[in-house]
Amino acid sequence: MMTVHEVSRLTGVSIRALQYYDEIGLLPPTQYTEAGYRLYGDAALERLQQILLFRELEFPLKEIKSILENPAFDRDKALEQQIELLTLKRERLDNLIRMARTVKQTGGKTMNFEAFDQKKLEEYAAQAKKTWGATPEYKEFEQRNAGKPLAEIKQTGDGLMALLAEFGPMKDGDPACAEAQTLARRVQDYITEHYYTCTNRIFAQLGQMYGSGGAFTENIDKAGGPGTAAFASEAIRRFCDAE
């Protein structure tokens, strides 16, 4: 675990910015000490890396949060898009440098403004944002949460995590047992009630995400004990297959 000061030194992100990211729900710390200090694990640092890549591409914080919270978010696909966007950005900067050198050499008589054109970069960025913000599920999620205070949104998230933690005491048993399957149904119903209509297709995707590592796995295991996320993922898979 790293303290907020250590993360700030490692990444160059100010302590105030990290605190703000926590306040808006963009980058919650992995845990808090008894004294209330923030601590960050590997999953949180991985999420911060994603945030900083999007920030480098001038995505607003609100849009970054929307992308990372999209049920369909795919980290590898996002990285491919970020690489393409950064490549386009580098090409634009190279063109600007060449233009500036030409202007210097010609005494400012070159009237070529093509290097300032950001159309290609903007079009690709818009397409990337559309990829993560166009799902009906996310639009429903945005509509339900519009105007809600942060404390209420956090309470809803805590409620979902408490439900997932109930898989913990079962994790040494059979994920197909009646108790685990009943809990899977409760989780699905909770998501539908508080977030968006959670179809079996979406629920299966969420189940895979819960057990695939990263922040979700780390937080579920923290709430229910090591192995909880993997058990929950398998229980949800069995539930969706049976349906």
PDB file of N, CA and C in Angstrom, residues 49-106:
ATOM      1  N   GLN A  49      -3.571   5.262 -13.440  1.00  0.00           N
ATOM      2  CA  GLN A  49      -2.850   5.273 -14.711  1.00  0.00           C
ATOM      3  C   GLN A  49      -3.819   5.502 -15.873  1.00  0.00           C
ATOM      4  N   GLN A  50      -4.974   4.817 -15.820  1.00  0.00           N
ATOM      5  CA  GLN A  50      -5.988   5.024 -16.847  1.00  0.00           C
ATOM      6  C   GLN A  50      -6.490   6.468 -16.844  1.00  0.00           C
ATOM      7  N   ILE A  51      -6.727   6.987 -15.643  1.00  0.00           N
ATOM      8  CA  ILE A  51      -7.203   8.370 -15.509  1.00  0.00           C
ATOM      9  C   ILE A  51      -6.208   9.340 -16.136  1.00  0.00           C
ATOM     10  N   LEU A  52      -4.924   9.144 -15.841  1.00  0.00           N
ATOM     11  CA  LEU A  52      -3.903  10.067 -16.335  1.00  0.00           C
ATOM     12  C   LEU A  52      -3.732   9.976 -17.850  1.00  0.00           C
ATOM     13  N   LEU A  53      -3.906   8.790 -18.399  1.00  0.00           N
ATOM     14  CA  LEU A  53      -3.839   8.658 -19.850  1.00  0.00           C
ATOM     15  C   LEU A  53      -4.986   9.420 -20.508  1.00  0.00           C
ATOM     16  N   PHE A  54      -6.177   9.285 -19.950  1.00  0.00           N
ATOM     17  CA  PHE A  54      -7.317  10.032 -20.479  1.00  0.00           C
ATOM     18  C   PHE A  54      -7.131  11.539 -20.275  1.00  0.00           C
ATOM     19  N   ARG A  55      -6.556  11.928 -19.129  1.00  0.00           N
ATOM     20  CA  ARG A  55      -6.320  13.353 -18.877  1.00  0.00           C
ATOM     21  C   ARG A  55      -5.293  13.915 -19.863  1.00  0.00           C
ATOM     22  N   GLU A  56      -4.292  13.111 -20.192  1.00  0.00           N
ATOM     23  CA  GLU A  56      -3.283  13.529 -21.168  1.00  0.00           C
ATOM     24  C   GLU A  56      -3.946  13.838 -22.511  1.00  0.00           C
ATOM     25  N   LEU A  57      -5.058  13.130 -22.771  1.00  0.00           N
ATOM     26  CA  LEU A  57      -5.802  13.345 -24.009  1.00  0.00           C
ATOM     27  C   LEU A  57      -6.899  14.386 -23.842  1.00  0.00           C
ATOM     28  N   GLU A  58      -6.872  15.078 -22.689  1.00  0.00           N
ATOM     29  CA  GLU A  58      -7.761  16.208 -22.409  1.00  0.00           C
ATOM     30  C   GLU A  58      -9.225  15.806 -22.260  1.00  0.00           C
ATOM     31  N   PHE A  59      -9.478  14.569 -21.786  1.00  0.00           N
ATOM     32  CA  PHE A  59     -10.838  14.167 -21.457  1.00  0.00           C
ATOM     33  C   PHE A  59     -11.219  14.821 -20.135  1.00  0.00           C
ATOM     34  N   PRO A  60     -12.413  15.411 -20.020  1.00  0.00           N
ATOM     35  CA  PRO A  60     -12.855  15.957 -18.734  1.00  0.00           C
ATOM     36  C   PRO A  60     -13.002  14.853 -17.687  1.00  0.00           C
ATOM     37  N   LEU A  61     -12.836  15.221 -16.422  1.00  0.00           N
ATOM     38  CA  LEU A  61     -12.927  14.228 -15.346  1.00  0.00           C
ATOM     39  C   LEU A  61     -14.272  13.512 -15.344  1.00  0.00           C
ATOM     40  N   LYS A  62     -15.345  14.247 -15.612  1.00  0.00           N
ATOM     41  CA  LYS A  62     -16.676  13.648 -15.626  1.00  0.00           C
ATOM     42  C   LYS A  62     -16.768  12.550 -16.680  1.00  0.00           C
ATOM     43  N   GLU A  63     -16.182  12.802 -17.853  1.00  0.00           N
ATOM     44  CA  GLU A  63     -16.221  11.808 -18.922  1.00  0.00           C
ATOM     45  C   GLU A  63     -15.340  10.610 -18.581  1.00  0.00           C
ATOM     46  N   ILE A  64     -14.203  10.857 -17.947  1.00  0.00           N
ATOM     47  CA  ILE A  64     -13.328   9.749 -17.545  1.00  0.00           C
ATOM     48  C   ILE A  64     -14.061   8.849 -16.554  1.00  0.00           C
ATOM     49  N   LYS A  65     -14.733   9.450 -15.596  1.00  0.00           N
ATOM     50  CA  LYS A  65     -15.488   8.679 -14.599  1.00  0.00           C
ATOM     51  C   LYS A  65     -16.575   7.856 -15.290  1.00  0.00           C
ATOM     52  N   SER A  66     -17.250   8.464 -16.269  1.00  0.00           N
ATOM     53  CA  SER A  66     -18.296   7.755 -17.004  1.00  0.00           C
ATOM     54  C   SER A  66     -17.730   6.558 -17.749  1.00  0.00           C
ATOM     55  N   ILE A  67     -16.565   6.753 -18.368  1.00  0.00           N
ATOM     56  CA  ILE A  67     -15.930   5.670 -19.124  1.00  0.00           C
ATOM     57  C   ILE A  67     -15.535   4.523 -18.203  1.00  0.00           C
ATOM     58  N   LEU A  68     -14.870   4.837 -17.099  1.00  0.00           N
ATOM     59  CA  LEU A  68     -14.361   3.793 -16.204  1.00  0.00           C
ATOM     60  C   LEU A  68     -15.480   3.059 -15.484  1.00  0.00           C
ATOM     61  N   GLU A  69     -16.638   3.704 -15.317  1.00  0.00           N
ATOM     62  CA  GLU A  69     -17.751   3.072 -14.620  1.00  0.00           C
ATOM     63  C   GLU A  69     -18.730   2.389 -15.570  1.00  0.00           C
ATOM     64  N   ASN A  70     -18.473   2.491 -16.871  1.00  0.00           N
ATOM     65  CA  ASN A  70     -19.328   1.838 -17.842  1.00  0.00           C
ATOM     66  C   ASN A  70     -19.218   0.320 -17.677  1.00  0.00           C
ATOM     67  N   PRO A  71     -20.341  -0.386 -17.571  1.00  0.00           N
ATOM     68  CA  PRO A  71     -20.283  -1.850 -17.413  1.00  0.00           C
ATOM     69  C   PRO A  71     -19.546  -2.548 -18.540  1.00  0.00           C
ATOM     70  N   ALA A  72     -19.495  -1.910 -19.718  1.00  0.00           N
ATOM     71  CA  ALA A  72     -18.840  -2.527 -20.867  1.00  0.00           C
ATOM     72  C   ALA A  72     -17.376  -2.125 -20.999  1.00  0.00           C
ATOM     73  N   PHE A  73     -16.829  -1.404 -20.009  1.00  0.00           N
ATOM     74  CA  PHE A  73     -15.454  -0.913 -20.128  1.00  0.00           C
ATOM     75  C   PHE A  73     -14.472  -2.069 -20.284  1.00  0.00           C
ATOM     76  N   ASP A  74     -13.632  -1.960 -21.284  1.00  0.00           N
ATOM     77  CA  ASP A  74     -12.614  -2.964 -21.602  1.00  0.00           C
ATOM     78  C   ASP A  74     -11.254  -2.265 -21.554  1.00  0.00           C
ATOM     79  N   ARG A  75     -10.429  -2.618 -20.579  1.00  0.00           N
ATOM     80  CA  ARG A  75      -9.160  -1.914 -20.395  1.00  0.00           C
ATOM     81  C   ARG A  75      -8.255  -2.031 -21.609  1.00  0.00           C
ATOM     82  N   ASP A  76      -8.161  -3.236 -22.191  1.00  0.00           N
ATOM     83  CA  ASP A  76      -7.279  -3.434 -23.334  1.00  0.00           C
ATOM     84  C   ASP A  76      -7.741  -2.611 -24.536  1.00  0.00           C
ATOM     85  N   LYS A  77      -9.064  -2.579 -24.754  1.00  0.00           N
ATOM     86  CA  LYS A  77      -9.590  -1.786 -25.864  1.00  0.00           C
ATOM     87  C   LYS A  77      -9.328  -0.302 -25.621  1.00  0.00           C
ATOM     88  N   ALA A  78      -9.498   0.120 -24.368  1.00  0.00           N
ATOM     89  CA  ALA A  78      -9.242   1.523 -24.029  1.00  0.00           C
ATOM     90  C   ALA A  78      -7.783   1.879 -24.280  1.00  0.00           C
ATOM     91  N   LEU A  79      -6.865   0.970 -23.929  1.00  0.00           N
ATOM     92  CA  LEU A  79      -5.443   1.230 -24.153  1.00  0.00           C
ATOM     93  C   LEU A  79      -5.131   1.347 -25.644  1.00  0.00           C
ATOM     94  N   GLU A  80      -5.769   0.513 -26.454  1.00  0.00           N
ATOM     95  CA  GLU A  80      -5.572   0.612 -27.897  1.00  0.00           C
ATOM     96  C   GLU A  80      -6.011   1.984 -28.401  1.00  0.00           C
ATOM     97  N   GLN A  81      -7.164   2.456 -27.907  1.00  0.00           N
ATOM     98  CA  GLN A  81      -7.655   3.768 -28.317  1.00  0.00           C
ATOM     99  C   GLN A  81      -6.737   4.883 -27.819  1.00  0.00           C
ATOM    100  N   GLN A  82      -6.236   4.740 -26.609  1.00  0.00           N
ATOM    101  CA  GLN A  82      -5.339   5.754 -26.060  1.00  0.00           C
ATOM    102  C   GLN A  82      -4.042   5.820 -26.859  1.00  0.00           C
ATOM    103  N   ILE A  83      -3.521   4.659 -27.249  1.00  0.00           N
ATOM    104  CA  ILE A  83      -2.300   4.631 -28.057  1.00  0.00           C
ATOM    105  C   ILE A  83      -2.535   5.337 -29.388  1.00  0.00           C
ATOM    106  N   GLU A  84      -3.697   5.065 -29.999  1.00  0.00           N
ATOM    107  CA  GLU A  84      -4.014   5.712 -31.275  1.00  0.00           C
ATOM    108  C   GLU A  84      -4.152   7.218 -31.103  1.00  0.00           C
ATOM    109  N   LEU A  85      -4.831   7.649 -30.046  1.00  0.00           N
ATOM    110  CA  LEU A  85      -5.008   9.078 -29.793  1.00  0.00           C
ATOM    111  C   LEU A  85      -3.675   9.767 -29.506  1.00  0.00           C
ATOM    112  N   LEU A  86      -2.830   9.114 -28.720  1.00  0.00           N
ATOM    113  CA  LEU A  86      -1.524   9.700 -28.409  1.00  0.00           C
ATOM    114  C   LEU A  86      -0.649   9.772 -29.661  1.00  0.00           C
ATOM    115  N   THR A  87      -0.785   8.770 -30.527  1.00  0.00           N
ATOM    116  CA  THR A  87      -0.034   8.787 -31.784  1.00  0.00           C
ATOM    117  C   THR A  87      -0.481   9.950 -32.656  1.00  0.00           C
ATOM    118  N   LEU A  88      -1.808  10.149 -32.732  1.00  0.00           N
ATOM    119  CA  LEU A  88      -2.327  11.278 -33.510  1.00  0.00           C
ATOM    120  C   LEU A  88      -1.867  12.611 -32.910  1.00  0.00           C
ATOM    121  N   LYS A  89      -1.838  12.669 -31.578  1.00  0.00           N
ATOM    122  CA  LYS A  89      -1.396  13.886 -30.901  1.00  0.00           C
ATOM    123  C   LYS A  89       0.084  14.148 -31.194  1.00  0.00           C
ATOM    124  N   ARG A  90       0.893  13.090 -31.182  1.00  0.00           N
ATOM    125  CA  ARG A  90       2.319  13.243 -31.475  1.00  0.00           C
ATOM    126  C   ARG A  90       2.530  13.714 -32.920  1.00  0.00           C
ATOM    127  N   GLU A  91       1.750  13.137 -33.843  1.00  0.00           N
ATOM    128  CA  GLU A  91       1.868  13.542 -35.247  1.00  0.00           C
ATOM    129  C   GLU A  91       1.538  15.022 -35.406  1.00  0.00           C
ATOM    130  N   ARG A  92       0.507  15.479 -34.679  1.00  0.00           N
ATOM    131  CA  ARG A  92       0.135  16.894 -34.763  1.00  0.00           C
ATOM    132  C   ARG A  92       1.251  17.783 -34.216  1.00  0.00           C
ATOM    133  N   LEU A  93       1.839  17.372 -33.088  1.00  0.00           N
ATOM    134  CA  LEU A  93       2.936  18.151 -32.511  1.00  0.00           C
ATOM    135  C   LEU A  93       4.145  18.173 -33.448  1.00  0.00           C
ATOM    136  N   ASP A  94       4.446  17.033 -34.094  1.00  0.00           N
ATOM    137  CA  ASP A  94       5.553  16.989 -35.053  1.00  0.00           C
ATOM    138  C   ASP A  94       5.295  17.955 -36.211  1.00  0.00           C
ATOM    139  N   ASN A  95       4.039  17.997 -36.670  1.00  0.00           N
ATOM    140  CA  ASN A  95       3.693  18.911 -37.768  1.00  0.00           C
ATOM    141  C   ASN A  95       3.844  20.370 -37.335  1.00  0.00           C
ATOM    142  N   LEU A  96       3.448  20.664 -36.099  1.00  0.00           N
ATOM    143  CA  LEU A  96       3.590  22.033 -35.594  1.00  0.00           C
ATOM    144  C   LEU A  96       5.055  22.440 -35.480  1.00  0.00           C
ATOM    145  N   ILE A  97       5.895  21.508 -35.022  1.00  0.00           N
ATOM    146  CA  ILE A  97       7.334  21.790 -34.902  1.00  0.00           C
ATOM    147  C   ILE A  97       7.941  22.065 -36.283  1.00  0.00           C
ATOM    148  N   ARG A  98       7.567  21.218 -37.266  1.00  0.00           N
ATOM    149  CA  ARG A  98       8.088  21.431 -38.627  1.00  0.00           C
ATOM    150  C   ARG A  98       7.627  22.769 -39.189  1.00  0.00           C
ATOM    151  N   MET A  99       6.350  23.108 -38.935  1.00  0.00           N
ATOM    152  CA  MET A  99       5.829  24.375 -39.429  1.00  0.00           C
ATOM    153  C   MET A  99       6.564  25.554 -38.790  1.00  0.00           C
ATOM    154  N   ALA A 100       6.800  25.466 -37.456  1.00  0.00           N
ATOM    155  CA  ALA A 100       7.485  26.547 -36.750  1.00  0.00           C
ATOM    156  C   ALA A 100       8.911  26.730 -37.291  1.00  0.00           C
ATOM    157  N   ARG A 101       9.590  25.622 -37.584  1.00  0.00           N
ATOM    158  CA  ARG A 101      10.955  25.716 -38.135  1.00  0.00           C
ATOM    159  C   ARG A 101      10.942  26.341 -39.512  1.00  0.00           C
ATOM    160  N   THR A 102       9.912  25.984 -40.297  1.00  0.00           N
ATOM    161  CA  THR A 102       9.795  26.547 -41.642  1.00  0.00           C
ATOM    162  C   THR A 102       9.545  28.046 -41.569  1.00  0.00           C
ATOM    163  N   VAL A 103       8.665  28.455 -40.646  1.00  0.00           N
ATOM    164  CA  VAL A 103       8.371  29.876 -40.456  1.00  0.00           C
ATOM    165  C   VAL A 103       9.642  30.633 -40.075  1.00  0.00           C
ATOM    166  N   LYS A 104      10.440  30.017 -39.178  1.00  0.00           N
ATOM    167  CA  LYS A 104      11.698  30.657 -38.755  1.00  0.00           C
ATOM    168  C   LYS A 104      12.657  30.818 -39.925  1.00  0.00           C
ATOM    169  N   GLN A 105      12.735  29.761 -40.752  1.00  0.00           N
ATOM    170  CA  GLN A 105      13.671  29.789 -41.868  1.00  0.00           C
ATOM    171  C   GLN A 105      13.246  30.779 -42.958  1.00  0.00           C
ATOM    172  N   THR A 106      11.935  30.957 -43.132  1.00  0.00           N
ATOM    173  CA  THR A 106      11.429  31.822 -44.204  1.00  0.00           C
ATOM    174  C   THR A 106      11.114  33.223 -43.720  1.00  0.00           C
TER     175      THR A 106
END
